[in-house]
CSV table of C-alpha atoms in Angstrom, one decimal:
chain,number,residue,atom,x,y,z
A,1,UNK,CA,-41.7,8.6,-47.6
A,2,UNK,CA,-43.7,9.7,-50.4
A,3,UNK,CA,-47.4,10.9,-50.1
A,4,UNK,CA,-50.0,7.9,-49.9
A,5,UNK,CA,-47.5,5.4,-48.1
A,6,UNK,CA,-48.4,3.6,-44.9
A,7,UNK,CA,-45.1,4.2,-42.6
A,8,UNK,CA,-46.1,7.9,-40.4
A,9,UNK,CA,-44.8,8.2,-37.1
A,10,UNK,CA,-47.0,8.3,-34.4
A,11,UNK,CA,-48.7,11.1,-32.5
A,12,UNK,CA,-48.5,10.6,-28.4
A,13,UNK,CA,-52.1,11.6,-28.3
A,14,UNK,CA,-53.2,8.4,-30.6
A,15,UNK,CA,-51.0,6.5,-28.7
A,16,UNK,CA,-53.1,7.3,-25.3
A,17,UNK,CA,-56.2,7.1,-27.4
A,18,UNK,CA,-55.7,4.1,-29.6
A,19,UNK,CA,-54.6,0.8,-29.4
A,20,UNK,CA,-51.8,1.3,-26.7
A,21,UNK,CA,-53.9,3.0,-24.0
A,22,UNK,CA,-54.3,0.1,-21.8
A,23,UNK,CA,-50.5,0.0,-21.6
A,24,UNK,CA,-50.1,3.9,-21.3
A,25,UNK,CA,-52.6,4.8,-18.6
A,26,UNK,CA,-52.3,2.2,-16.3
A,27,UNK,CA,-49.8,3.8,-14.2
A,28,UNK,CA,-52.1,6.9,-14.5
A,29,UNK,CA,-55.1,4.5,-12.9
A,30,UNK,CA,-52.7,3.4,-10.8
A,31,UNK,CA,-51.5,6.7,-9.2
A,32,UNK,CA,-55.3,8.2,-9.1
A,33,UNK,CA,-56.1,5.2,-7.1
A,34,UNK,CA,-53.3,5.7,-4.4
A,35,UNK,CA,-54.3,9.4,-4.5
A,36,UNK,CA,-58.1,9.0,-4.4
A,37,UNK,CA,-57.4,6.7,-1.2
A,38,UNK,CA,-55.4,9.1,0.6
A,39,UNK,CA,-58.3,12.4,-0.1
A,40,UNK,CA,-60.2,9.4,1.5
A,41,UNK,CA,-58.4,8.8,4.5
A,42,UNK,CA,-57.7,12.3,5.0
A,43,UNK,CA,-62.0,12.5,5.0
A,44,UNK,CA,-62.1,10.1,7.6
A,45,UNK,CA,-59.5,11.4,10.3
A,46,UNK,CA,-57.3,8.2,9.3
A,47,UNK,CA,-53.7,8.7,8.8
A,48,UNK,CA,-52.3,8.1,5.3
A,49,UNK,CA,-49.1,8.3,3.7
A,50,UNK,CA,-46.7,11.0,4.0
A,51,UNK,CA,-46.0,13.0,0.8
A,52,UNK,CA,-42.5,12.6,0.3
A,53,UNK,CA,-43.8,8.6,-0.1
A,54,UNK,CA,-46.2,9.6,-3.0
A,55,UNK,CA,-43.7,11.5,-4.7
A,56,UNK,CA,-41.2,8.3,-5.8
A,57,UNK,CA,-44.5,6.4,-6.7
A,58,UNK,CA,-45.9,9.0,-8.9
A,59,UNK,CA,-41.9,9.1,-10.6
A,60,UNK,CA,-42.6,5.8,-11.3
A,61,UNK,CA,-45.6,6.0,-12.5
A,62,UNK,CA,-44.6,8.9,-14.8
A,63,UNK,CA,-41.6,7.3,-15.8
A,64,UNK,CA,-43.6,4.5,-16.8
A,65,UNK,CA,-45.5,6.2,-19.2
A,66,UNK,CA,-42.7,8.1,-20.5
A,67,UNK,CA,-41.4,5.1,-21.4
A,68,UNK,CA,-44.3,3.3,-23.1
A,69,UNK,CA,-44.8,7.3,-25.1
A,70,UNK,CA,-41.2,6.4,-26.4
A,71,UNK,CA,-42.1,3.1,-27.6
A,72,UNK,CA,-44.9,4.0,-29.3
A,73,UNK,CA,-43.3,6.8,-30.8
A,74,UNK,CA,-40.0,4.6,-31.7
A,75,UNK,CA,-42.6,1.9,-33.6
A,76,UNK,CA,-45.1,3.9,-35.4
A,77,UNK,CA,-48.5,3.2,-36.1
A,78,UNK,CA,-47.9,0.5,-38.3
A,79,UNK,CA,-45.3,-1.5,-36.6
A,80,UNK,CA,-47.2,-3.5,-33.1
A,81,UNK,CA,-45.7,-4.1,-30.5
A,82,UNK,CA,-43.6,-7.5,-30.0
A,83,UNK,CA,-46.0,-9.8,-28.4
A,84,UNK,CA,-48.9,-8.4,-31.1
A,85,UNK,CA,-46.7,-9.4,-34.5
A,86,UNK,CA,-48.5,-11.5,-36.9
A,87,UNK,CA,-46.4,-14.8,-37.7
A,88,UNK,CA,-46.3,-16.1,-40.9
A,89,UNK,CA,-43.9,-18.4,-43.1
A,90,UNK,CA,-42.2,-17.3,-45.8
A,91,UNK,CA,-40.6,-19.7,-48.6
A,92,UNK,CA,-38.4,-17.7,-50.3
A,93,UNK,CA,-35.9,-18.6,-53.3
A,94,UNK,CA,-32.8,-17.1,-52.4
A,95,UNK,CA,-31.9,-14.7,-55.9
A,96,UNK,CA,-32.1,-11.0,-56.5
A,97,UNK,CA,-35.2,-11.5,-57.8
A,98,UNK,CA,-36.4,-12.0,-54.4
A,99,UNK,CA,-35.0,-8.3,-54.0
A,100,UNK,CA,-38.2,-6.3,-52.3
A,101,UNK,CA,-38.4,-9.6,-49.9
A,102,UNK,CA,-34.8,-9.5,-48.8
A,103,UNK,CA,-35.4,-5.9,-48.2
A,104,UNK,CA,-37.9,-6.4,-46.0
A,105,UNK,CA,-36.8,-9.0,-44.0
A,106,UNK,CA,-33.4,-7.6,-43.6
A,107,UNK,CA,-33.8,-3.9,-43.0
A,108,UNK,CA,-36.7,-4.9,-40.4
A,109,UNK,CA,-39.6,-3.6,-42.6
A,110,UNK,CA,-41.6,-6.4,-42.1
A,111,UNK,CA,-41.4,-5.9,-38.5
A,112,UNK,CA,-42.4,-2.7,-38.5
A,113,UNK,CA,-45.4,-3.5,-40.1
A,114,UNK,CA,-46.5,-5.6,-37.4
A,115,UNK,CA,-45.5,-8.9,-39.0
A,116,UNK,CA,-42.9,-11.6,-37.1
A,117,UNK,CA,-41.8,-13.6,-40.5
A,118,UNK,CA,-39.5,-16.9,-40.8
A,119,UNK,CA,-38.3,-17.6,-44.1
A,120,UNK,CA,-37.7,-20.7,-45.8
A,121,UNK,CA,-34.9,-20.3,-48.5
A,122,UNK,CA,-35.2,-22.6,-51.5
A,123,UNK,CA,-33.5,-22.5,-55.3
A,124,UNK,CA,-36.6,-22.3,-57.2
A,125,UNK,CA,-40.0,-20.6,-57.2
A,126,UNK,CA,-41.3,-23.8,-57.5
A,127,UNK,CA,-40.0,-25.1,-54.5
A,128,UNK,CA,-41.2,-22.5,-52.8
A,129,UNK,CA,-45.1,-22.9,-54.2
A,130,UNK,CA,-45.0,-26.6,-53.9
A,131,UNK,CA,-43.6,-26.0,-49.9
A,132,UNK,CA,-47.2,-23.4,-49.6
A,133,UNK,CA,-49.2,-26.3,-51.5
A,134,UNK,CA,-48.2,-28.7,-49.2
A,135,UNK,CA,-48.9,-26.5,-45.7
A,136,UNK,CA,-45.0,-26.0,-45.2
A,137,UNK,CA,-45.0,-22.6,-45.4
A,138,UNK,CA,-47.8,-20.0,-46.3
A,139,UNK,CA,-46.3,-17.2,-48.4
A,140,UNK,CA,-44.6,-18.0,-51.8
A,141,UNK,CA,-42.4,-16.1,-53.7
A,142,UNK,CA,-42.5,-17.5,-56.9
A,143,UNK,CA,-42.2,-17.4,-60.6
A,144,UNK,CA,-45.2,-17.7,-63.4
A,145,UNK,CA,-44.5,-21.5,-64.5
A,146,UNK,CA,-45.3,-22.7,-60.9
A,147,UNK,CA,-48.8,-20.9,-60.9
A,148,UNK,CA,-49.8,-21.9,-64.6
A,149,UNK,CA,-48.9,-25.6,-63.1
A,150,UNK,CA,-50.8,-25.3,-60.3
A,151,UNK,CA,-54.0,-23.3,-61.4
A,152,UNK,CA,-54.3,-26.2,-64.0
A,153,UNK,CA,-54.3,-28.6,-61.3
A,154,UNK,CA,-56.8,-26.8,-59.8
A,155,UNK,CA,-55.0,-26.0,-57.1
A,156,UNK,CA,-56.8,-23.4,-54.7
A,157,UNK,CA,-54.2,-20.4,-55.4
A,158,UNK,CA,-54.3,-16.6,-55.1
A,159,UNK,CA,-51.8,-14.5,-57.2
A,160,UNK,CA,-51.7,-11.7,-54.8
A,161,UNK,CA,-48.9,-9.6,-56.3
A,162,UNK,CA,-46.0,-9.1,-58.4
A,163,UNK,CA,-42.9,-7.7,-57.2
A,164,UNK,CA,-39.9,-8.2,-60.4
A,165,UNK,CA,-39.5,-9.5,-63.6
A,166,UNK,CA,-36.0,-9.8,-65.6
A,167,UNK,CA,-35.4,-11.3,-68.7
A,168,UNK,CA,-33.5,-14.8,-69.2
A,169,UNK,CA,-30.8,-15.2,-71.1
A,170,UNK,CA,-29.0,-17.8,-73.4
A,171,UNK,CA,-24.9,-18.5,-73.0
A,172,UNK,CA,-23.1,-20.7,-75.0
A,173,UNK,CA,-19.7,-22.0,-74.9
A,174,UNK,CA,-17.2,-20.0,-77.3
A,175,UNK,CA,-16.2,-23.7,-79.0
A,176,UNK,CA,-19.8,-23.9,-79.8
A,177,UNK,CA,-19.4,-21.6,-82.8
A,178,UNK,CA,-22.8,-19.9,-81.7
A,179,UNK,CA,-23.3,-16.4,-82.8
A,180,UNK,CA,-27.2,-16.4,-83.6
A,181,UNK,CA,-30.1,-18.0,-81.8
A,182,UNK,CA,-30.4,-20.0,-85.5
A,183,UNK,CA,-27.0,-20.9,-84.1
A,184,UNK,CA,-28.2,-23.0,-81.7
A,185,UNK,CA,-29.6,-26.0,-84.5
A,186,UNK,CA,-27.8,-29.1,-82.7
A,187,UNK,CA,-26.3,-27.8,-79.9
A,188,UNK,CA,-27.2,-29.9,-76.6
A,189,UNK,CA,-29.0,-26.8,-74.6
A,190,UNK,CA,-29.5,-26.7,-70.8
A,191,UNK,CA,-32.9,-25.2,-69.4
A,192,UNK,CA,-35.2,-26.2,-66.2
A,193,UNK,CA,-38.2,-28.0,-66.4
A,194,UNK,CA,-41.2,-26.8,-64.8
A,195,UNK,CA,-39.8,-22.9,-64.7
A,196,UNK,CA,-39.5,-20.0,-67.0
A,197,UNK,CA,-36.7,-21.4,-68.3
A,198,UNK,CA,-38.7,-24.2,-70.3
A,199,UNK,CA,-40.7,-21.9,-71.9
A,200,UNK,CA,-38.1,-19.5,-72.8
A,201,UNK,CA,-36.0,-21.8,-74.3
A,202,UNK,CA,-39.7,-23.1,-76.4
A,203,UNK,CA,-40.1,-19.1,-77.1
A,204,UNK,CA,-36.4,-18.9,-78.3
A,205,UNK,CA,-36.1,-21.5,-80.8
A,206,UNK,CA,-39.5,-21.0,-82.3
A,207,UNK,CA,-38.5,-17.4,-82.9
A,208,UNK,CA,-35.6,-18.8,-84.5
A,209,UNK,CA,-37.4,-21.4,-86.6
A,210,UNK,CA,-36.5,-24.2,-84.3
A,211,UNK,CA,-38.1,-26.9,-82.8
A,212,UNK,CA,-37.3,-28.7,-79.9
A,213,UNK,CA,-36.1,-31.7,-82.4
A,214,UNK,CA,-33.7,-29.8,-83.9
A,215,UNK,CA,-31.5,-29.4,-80.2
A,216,UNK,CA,-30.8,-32.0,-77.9
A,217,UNK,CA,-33.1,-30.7,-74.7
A,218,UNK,CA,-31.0,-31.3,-71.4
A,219,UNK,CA,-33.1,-30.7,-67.9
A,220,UNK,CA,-30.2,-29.2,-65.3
A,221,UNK,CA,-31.3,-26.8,-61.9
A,222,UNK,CA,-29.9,-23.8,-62.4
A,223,UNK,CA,-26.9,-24.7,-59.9
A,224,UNK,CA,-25.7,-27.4,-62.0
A,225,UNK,CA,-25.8,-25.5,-65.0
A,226,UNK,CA,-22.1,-24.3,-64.9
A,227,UNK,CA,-20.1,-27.2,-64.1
A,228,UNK,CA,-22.2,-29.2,-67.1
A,229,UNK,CA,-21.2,-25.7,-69.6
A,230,UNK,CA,-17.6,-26.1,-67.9
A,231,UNK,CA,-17.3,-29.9,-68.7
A,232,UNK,CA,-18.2,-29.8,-72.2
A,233,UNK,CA,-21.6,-32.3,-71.5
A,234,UNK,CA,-23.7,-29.1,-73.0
A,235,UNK,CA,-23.1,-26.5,-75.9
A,236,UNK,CA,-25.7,-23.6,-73.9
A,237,UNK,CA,-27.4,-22.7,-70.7
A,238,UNK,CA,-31.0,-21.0,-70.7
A,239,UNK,CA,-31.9,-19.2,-67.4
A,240,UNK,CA,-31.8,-16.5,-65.1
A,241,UNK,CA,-29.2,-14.3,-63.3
A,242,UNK,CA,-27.3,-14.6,-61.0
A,243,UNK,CA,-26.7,-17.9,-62.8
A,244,UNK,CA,-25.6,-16.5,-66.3
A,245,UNK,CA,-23.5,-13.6,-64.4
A,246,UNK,CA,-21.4,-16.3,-62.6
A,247,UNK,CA,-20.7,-18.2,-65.6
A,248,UNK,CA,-19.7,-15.5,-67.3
A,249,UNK,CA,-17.2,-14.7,-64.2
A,250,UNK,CA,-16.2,-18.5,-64.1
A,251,UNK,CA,-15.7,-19.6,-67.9
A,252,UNK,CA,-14.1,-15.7,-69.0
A,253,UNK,CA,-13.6,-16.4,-72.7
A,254,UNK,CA,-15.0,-20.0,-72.6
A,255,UNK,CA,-18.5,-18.5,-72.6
A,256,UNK,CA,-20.3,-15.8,-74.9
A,257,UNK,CA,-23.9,-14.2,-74.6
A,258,UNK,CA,-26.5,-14.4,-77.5
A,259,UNK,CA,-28.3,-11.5,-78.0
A,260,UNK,CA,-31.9,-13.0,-77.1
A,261,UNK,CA,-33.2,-9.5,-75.0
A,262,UNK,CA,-36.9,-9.0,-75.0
A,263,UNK,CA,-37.4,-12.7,-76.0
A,264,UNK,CA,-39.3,-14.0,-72.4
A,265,UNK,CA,-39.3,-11.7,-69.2
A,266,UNK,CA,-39.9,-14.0,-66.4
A,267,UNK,CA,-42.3,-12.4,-63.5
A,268,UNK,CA,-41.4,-12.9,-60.0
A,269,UNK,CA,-44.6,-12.9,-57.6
A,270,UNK,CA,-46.4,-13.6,-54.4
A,271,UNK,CA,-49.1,-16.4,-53.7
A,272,UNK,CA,-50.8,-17.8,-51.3
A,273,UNK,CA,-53.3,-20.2,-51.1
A,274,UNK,CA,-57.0,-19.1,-51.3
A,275,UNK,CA,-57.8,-20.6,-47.9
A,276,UNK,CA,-55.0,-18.7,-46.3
A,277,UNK,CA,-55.9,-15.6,-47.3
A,278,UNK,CA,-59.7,-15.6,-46.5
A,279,UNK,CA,-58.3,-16.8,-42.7
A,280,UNK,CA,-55.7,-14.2,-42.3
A,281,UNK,CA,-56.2,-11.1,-45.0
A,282,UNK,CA,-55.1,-8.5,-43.1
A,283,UNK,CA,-51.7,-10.0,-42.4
A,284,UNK,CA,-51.6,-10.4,-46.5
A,285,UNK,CA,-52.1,-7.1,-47.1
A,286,UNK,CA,-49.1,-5.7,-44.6
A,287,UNK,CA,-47.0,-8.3,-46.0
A,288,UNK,CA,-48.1,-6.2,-49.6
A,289,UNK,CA,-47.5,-2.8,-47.6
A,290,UNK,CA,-44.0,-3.9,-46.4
A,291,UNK,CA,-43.1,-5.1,-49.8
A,292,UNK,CA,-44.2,-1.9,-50.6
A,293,UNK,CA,-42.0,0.3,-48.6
A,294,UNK,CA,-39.0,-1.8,-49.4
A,295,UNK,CA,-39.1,-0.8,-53.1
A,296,UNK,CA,-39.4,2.4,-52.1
A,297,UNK,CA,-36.3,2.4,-49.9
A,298,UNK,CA,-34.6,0.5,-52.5
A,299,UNK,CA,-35.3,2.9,-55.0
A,300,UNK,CA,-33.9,5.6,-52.5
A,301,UNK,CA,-30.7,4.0,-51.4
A,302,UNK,CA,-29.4,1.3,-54.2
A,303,UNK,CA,-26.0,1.2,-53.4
A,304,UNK,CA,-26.9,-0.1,-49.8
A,305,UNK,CA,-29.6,-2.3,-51.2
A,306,UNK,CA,-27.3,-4.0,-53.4
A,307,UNK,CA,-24.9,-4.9,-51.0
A,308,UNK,CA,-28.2,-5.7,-49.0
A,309,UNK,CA,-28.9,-8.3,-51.6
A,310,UNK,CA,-25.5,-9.7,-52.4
A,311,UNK,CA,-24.9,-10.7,-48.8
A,312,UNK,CA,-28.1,-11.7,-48.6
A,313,UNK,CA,-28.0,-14.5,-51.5
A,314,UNK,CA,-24.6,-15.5,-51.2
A,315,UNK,CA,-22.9,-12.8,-54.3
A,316,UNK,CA,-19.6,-10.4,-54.1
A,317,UNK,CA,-21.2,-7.4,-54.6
A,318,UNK,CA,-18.9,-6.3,-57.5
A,319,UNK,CA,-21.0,-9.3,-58.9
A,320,UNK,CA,-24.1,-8.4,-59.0
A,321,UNK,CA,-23.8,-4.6,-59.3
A,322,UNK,CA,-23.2,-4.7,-63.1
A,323,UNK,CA,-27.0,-6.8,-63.4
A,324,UNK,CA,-28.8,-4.7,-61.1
A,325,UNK,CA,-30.7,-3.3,-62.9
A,326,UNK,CA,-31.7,-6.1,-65.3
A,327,UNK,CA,-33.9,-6.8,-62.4
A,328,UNK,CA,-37.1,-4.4,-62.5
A,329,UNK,CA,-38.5,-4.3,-59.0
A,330,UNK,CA,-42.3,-3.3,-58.4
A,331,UNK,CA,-45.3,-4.4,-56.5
A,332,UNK,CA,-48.2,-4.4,-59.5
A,333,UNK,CA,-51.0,-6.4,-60.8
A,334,UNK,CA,-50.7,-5.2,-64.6
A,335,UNK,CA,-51.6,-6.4,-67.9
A,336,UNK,CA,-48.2,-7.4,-68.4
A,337,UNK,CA,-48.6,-10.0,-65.7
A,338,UNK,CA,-51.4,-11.2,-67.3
A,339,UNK,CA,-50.0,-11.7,-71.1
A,340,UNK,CA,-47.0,-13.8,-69.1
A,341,UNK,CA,-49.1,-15.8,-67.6
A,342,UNK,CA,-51.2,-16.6,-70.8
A,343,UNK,CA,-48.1,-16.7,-72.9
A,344,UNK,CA,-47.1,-19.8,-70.5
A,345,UNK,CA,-50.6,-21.3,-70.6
A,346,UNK,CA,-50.3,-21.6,-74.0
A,347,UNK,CA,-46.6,-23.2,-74.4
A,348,UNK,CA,-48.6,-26.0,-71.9
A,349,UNK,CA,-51.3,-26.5,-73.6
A,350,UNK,CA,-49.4,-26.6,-77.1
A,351,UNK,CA,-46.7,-28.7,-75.9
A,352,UNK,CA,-48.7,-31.4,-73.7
A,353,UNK,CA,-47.5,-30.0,-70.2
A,354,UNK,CA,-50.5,-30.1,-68.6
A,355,UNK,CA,-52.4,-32.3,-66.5
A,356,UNK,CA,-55.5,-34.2,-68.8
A,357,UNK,CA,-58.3,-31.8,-69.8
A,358,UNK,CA,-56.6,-28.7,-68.8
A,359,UNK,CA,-57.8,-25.6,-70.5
A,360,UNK,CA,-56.9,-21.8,-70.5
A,361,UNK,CA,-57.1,-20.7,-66.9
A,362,UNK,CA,-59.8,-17.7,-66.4
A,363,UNK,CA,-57.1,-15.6,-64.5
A,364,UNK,CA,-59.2,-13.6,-63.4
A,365,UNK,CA,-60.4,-16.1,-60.8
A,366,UNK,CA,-56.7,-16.6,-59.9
A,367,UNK,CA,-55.1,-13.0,-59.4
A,368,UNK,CA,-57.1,-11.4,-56.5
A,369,UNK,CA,-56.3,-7.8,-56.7
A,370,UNK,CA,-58.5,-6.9,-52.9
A,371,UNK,CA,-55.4,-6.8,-50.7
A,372,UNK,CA,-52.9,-4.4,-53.0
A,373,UNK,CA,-55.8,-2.6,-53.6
A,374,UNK,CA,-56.6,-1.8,-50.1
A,375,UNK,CA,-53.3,-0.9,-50.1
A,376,UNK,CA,-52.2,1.2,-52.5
A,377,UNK,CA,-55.1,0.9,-55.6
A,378,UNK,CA,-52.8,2.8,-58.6
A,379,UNK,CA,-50.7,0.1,-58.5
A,380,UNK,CA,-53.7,-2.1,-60.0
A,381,UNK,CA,-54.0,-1.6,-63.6
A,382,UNK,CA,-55.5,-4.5,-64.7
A,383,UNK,CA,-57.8,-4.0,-67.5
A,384,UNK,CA,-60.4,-6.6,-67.0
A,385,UNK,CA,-61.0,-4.3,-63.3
């Protein structure tokens, strides 16, 4: 662990002292009282035990306490015992680029930050904000297009965190005869509505002096993107890995890659509703830590993490290993962030994808920086703070 970071093993002494002393010194209670009874009776002429019967109780006693020393010891500070985890629901979409999450989860770094979390797997960030909006879950890992969406429907959200953002990419059949984005004039392109993908694919024809009338626009999840490119119905695919890497894998020669990099980075993030986190902030802000300590683990052992994360989400690890690190994995709340969400306020507000009388959202109202702050404030460099 590196300096400033919240996972320290635990002295014995705090243990006693803190928040495990009931558990620790009742057996000490216990064997004072039995003792303090016989120096009674021993006052008062009665008879009392004989010693060899206090000796196996104060064993007990002393192994007792040994053995609640070893659990506190085993669990740390930061990691409460079973019956003391705070439960919360997760709703997770089930990519790398829910790296740091998987991570967590899987290596038992949530746990040992006193957290007990279920996760919900979906195949979109949207899914997964839509399951928090609608009390299914209460922690979202999600992309930026679901919280432009839902600020401008005023939705009571709290952009907590970001934890990765990657760049999408654009694949076109071979037979297409696509070498350029200005390639792409005609072609029947796939993207997703309602994620990064839509406002990519705005981003990339506009940078190549395209509007969407000059392609035919077809609306595919990213699962059905493949067998569409496969069958011929489309010319080209805009979204995120894995999707593009098994395509690639799939199609061989069929398929080829446009060179589209530093186009649109698409953020992955966590959010909550604002409700939620006035009830329960602490939990938030250990859910932050453990996210936290799995990018730092991560970043110490990749080779395990991405076998971690291929098993995790369903990949051969000889898969995703060549696009690891397309995937830049950090909890922040940086002015980056910020310019990706405006960036996809706009494309709503220019296109007509908004709900009636939507404006620019005051982000600053949206992104509440308090819980990675309390945890670890250089990772907030948000200009407006």
């Amino acid at each position: 662990m590196v300096p400033g970071e919240h996972t320290k093993w635990a002295d014995p002494q705090v243990i006693v002292q803190g928040r495990t002393r009931g558990t620790v010194a009742g057996p000490f209670r216990a064997v004072s009282a039995i003792t303090s009874g016989l120096r009674s009776a021993r006052r008062k002429g009665r008879s009392f035990m004989h010693r060899t019967t206090i000796r196996p109780i104060t064993t007990i006693a002393g192994r007792a306490t040994l053995c609640c020393l070893a659990v506190g010891l085993a669990l740390g500070p930061n990691c409460a015992l079973a019956a003391e985890l705070l439960k919360a629901r997760l709703a997770q979409n089930l990519a790398p680029i829910s790296g740091l999450a998987i991570i967590a989860k899987s290596k038992g770094i949530f746990e040992k930050h006193g957290l007990d979390i279920t996760v919900s797997n979906f195949t979109s960030g949207k899914q997964c904000l839509d399951t928090v909006i609608g009390g299914g879950a209460d922690i979202a890992t999600t992309a930026e297009a679901p919280v432009t969406a839902s600020t401008m429907a005023n939705q009571p959200i709290a952009f907590v965190a970001g934890m990765e953002y990657s760049d999408l990419k654009t694949l076109v059949a071979a037979k297409a005869g696509v070498k350029t984005r200005a390639d792409l004039r005609g072609k029947r392109i796939a993207f997703t509505a309602g994620t990064g993908s839509e406002v990519y694919t705005a981003t990339l024809l506009k940078s190549a002096g395209l509007t969407p009338k000059d392609v035919t626009l077809v609306n595919l999840r990213p699962q059905e993107m493949l067998p569409a490119l496969a069958a011929g119905s489309i010319d080209a695919i805009d979204t995120w890995e894995p999707h593009v890497a098994n395509a690639k894998k799939a199609l061989g020669e069929a398929v080829a890659e446009v060179d589209t990099k530093g186009t649109y980075s698409e953020t992955f993030n966590i959010v909550v509703m604002k409700p939620y986190l006035d009830a329960n902030p602490v939990l938030v802000e250990k859910f932050i830590a453990a996210l936290i300590d799995a990018e730092i683990w991560m970043k110490a052992q990749p080779d395990e993490a991405i076998t971690t994360v291929a098993d995790a989400v369903g990949m051969k690890r000889d898969e995703l290993a060549p696009i690891w690190a397309d995937y830049v994995y950090r909890v922040r709340l940086d002015d980056r962030l910020i310019e990706i969400l405006k960036t996809h306020s706009a494309w709503r507000l220019e296109s007509g994808n908004h709900p009636p009388g939507a404006a620019m959202p005051d982000f600053s109202k949206v992104v509440v920086t308090e819980p990675l702050k309390k945890v670890d404030p250089a990772r907030v460099t948000l200009s407006w703070k």
